[in-house]
C-alpha angles and dihedrals in degrees: 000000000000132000132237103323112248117250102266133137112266110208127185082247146026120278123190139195137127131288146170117352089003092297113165102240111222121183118202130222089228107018090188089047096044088049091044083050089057105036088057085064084053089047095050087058090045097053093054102039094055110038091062087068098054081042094055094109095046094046094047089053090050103057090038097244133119125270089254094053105042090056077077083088087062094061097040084058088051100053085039080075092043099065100030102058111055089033093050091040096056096043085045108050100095091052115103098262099231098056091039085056094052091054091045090056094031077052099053089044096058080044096066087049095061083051093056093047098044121102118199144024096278097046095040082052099055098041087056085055095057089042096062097044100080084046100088103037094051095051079050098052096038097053094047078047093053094036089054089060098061146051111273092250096060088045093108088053100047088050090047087056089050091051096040082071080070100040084049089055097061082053103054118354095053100041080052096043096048101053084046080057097044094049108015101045125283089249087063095071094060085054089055083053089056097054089044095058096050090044082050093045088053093049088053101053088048113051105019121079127249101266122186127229115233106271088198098063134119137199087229091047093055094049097054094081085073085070092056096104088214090054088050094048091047096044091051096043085062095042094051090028102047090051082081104069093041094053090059097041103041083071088041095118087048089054094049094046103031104029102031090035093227132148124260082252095069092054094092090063099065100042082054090053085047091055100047098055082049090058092040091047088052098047076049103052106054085059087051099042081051091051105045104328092187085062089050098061086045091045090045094044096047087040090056086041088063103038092041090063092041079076106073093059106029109046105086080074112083100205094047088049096049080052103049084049085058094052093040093051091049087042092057099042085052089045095046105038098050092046075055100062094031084056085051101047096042091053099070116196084003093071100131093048072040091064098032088056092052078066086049107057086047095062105049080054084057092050099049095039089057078044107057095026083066093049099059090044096050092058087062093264100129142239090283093060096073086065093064100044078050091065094044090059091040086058089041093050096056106042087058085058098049096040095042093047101046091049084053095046095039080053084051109053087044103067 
């Protein structure tokens, strides 16, 4: 589930010391183990964020609402993760980081519990609340976690491994997940998530070293990184950008059925297409964080402008749309991956709320996207129609980044 491990000593035993930024540098005994370790709690959340979405007709059926409706669920997920990260990370930034990962994890996956057990609209709602509020805090601890057992110059990579849990997810745990959902009950899939995040947890506790919080670290202190101008325009630019490509995907099973003129069988494909481009785009985007990683937010944004409006015309053909899938899954890994190292890097002693709120802005882009997406469907527009106010929020993401950017960096200059 990891890429190609990042250059770093391997000793028979932890060592510890202190890089980059004040990072606490922790050598593992097995670097490849103790990201694996890592990337399965990615691939737990994965697993659960995305498989509502290819679920979204059985659950619908389930609770008795309509498909519009019910990707509410979607949202309340999404803010879920809004609220969560950068509140768990600041109450969290004085634990020791590896046991403060193993409860986040340990968290989401009690979360998708209460999914599987609830009955109706409100309680599934609110389960799915509960479930996305450890998301965002564990992706931020575990990628300080995973930045802290390199050299600085291998960062981008080690937080790619980390993120490809969750492109590998969208692969394998949500196609799975999704055909247990499909023949054994949707309510079962949440039970699969379960059993993923205590598998995860285990993993955890076996193969990553102790790592201590920072004692000296204050709620107040955290938050403060919310107040860096460049984390704000990069954090807004995620949150308006990566709208685009949920408010695609979150129809995905409708396009599939309705525009391709497919049956619900073939659902799981293009989730899987969708997957691998993720896992390819992931493999893709620490290379390029490590490269420029301010022309890879700007690459990944115009990229998802152009296939998102491929859609409209294109996806009454299967194979186009399977391909189209493939290049919006690997879009949004390059997108998200590098405004999470920008986040990271501009939050100076805050990396780890920095990381967390890069999860945050996403998915308030996840949850608008689903948002808006239902509201032009439900004025009798069509499951394409999502697709074009996508790439309305992708150019409006980035051109929040460039512009943004370039006035910070022009005030800069000037002083």
């Amino acid at each position: 589930m990891t890429s190609e491990s990042p250059a770093a000593p391997t000793a028979a035993a932890p060592t510890s010391g202190t890089g980059e930024l004040g990072l606490p540098t922790v050598r593992p005994a097995h670097l490849g183990l103790a990201l694996l370790a890592l990337a399965m709690g990615g691939f737990a959340i994965g697993t659960t964020e995305f498989m509502s979405m290819g679920l979204l007709p059985d659950i619908a059926d389930g609770i008795g609402e309509s498909v519009p409706t019910t990707g509410h669920v979607i949202t309340a997920y999404a803010f879920g993760v809004v609220v969560g990260a950068p509140l768990l990370v600041s109450l969290g930034a004085r634990l020791p980081r590896r046991g403060l990962a193993v409860a986040l994890v340990l968290a989401l996956g009690i979360g998708n519990a209460f999914t599987a057990i609830a009955s109706t609209y409100g309680p599934v709602m609110l389960a799915r609340f509960v479930a996305g509020l450890p998301h965002g805090a564990y992706f931020g601890v575990a990628s300080l976690i995973a930045a802290s057992m390199v050299p600085p110059q291998h960062r981008g990579r080690a937080i790619s491994s980390v993120m490809l849990g969750l492109s590998v997810a969208t692969v394998a745990g949500v196609p799975a997940s999704t055909w247990f959902g499909q023949n054994l009950g949707w309510r079962s899939a949440y039970w699969v998530v379960l059993a993923i995040a205590v598998v995860a947890a285990l993993m955890i506790l076996a193969f990553v070293p102790a790592t201590p919080g920072n004692p000296d670290a204050t709620v107040r202190q955290e938050l403060s990184a919310l107040k860096r101008p460049q984390v704000v325009v990069a954090a807004v630019a995620g949150m308006v950008g990566f709208g685009g490509l949920f408010a695609m995907y979150t129809y995905i099973a409708k396009l599939v059925t309705d525009e391709a003129g497919l049956g619900e069988g073939a659902v799981p494909l293009f989730l899987l297409a969708f997957g691998i481009g993720s896992v390819g785009g992931t493999w893709i985007a620490g290379r390029m964080a490590d490269w420029d990683v301010e022309r890879s937010i700007v690459l990944g944004f115009v990229a998802t402008v152009v296939t998102l409006l491929l859609v409209l015309p294109l996806a009454g053909v299967p194979l186009a749309l399977a391909l189209l899938s493939f290049a919006i899954g690997g879009l949004g890994s390059v997108v998200a991956i590098n405004l999470q190292v920008r986040l990271m890097h501009e939050a100076g002693d805050a990396e780890m709320l920095g990381a967390a709120l890069n999860h945050s802005a996403l998915n308030v882009g996840n949850g608008l996207g689903a948002w808006f997406g239902s509201m032009v469907i439900a004025a009798g527009h069509g499951y394409r129609a999502p697709s074009l106010v996508g790439a309305g929020l992708a150019l409006l993401g980035l051109l929040i980044f460039v512009i943004g950017t370039r006035v910070l960096r022009a005030r800069e200059l000037s002083r």
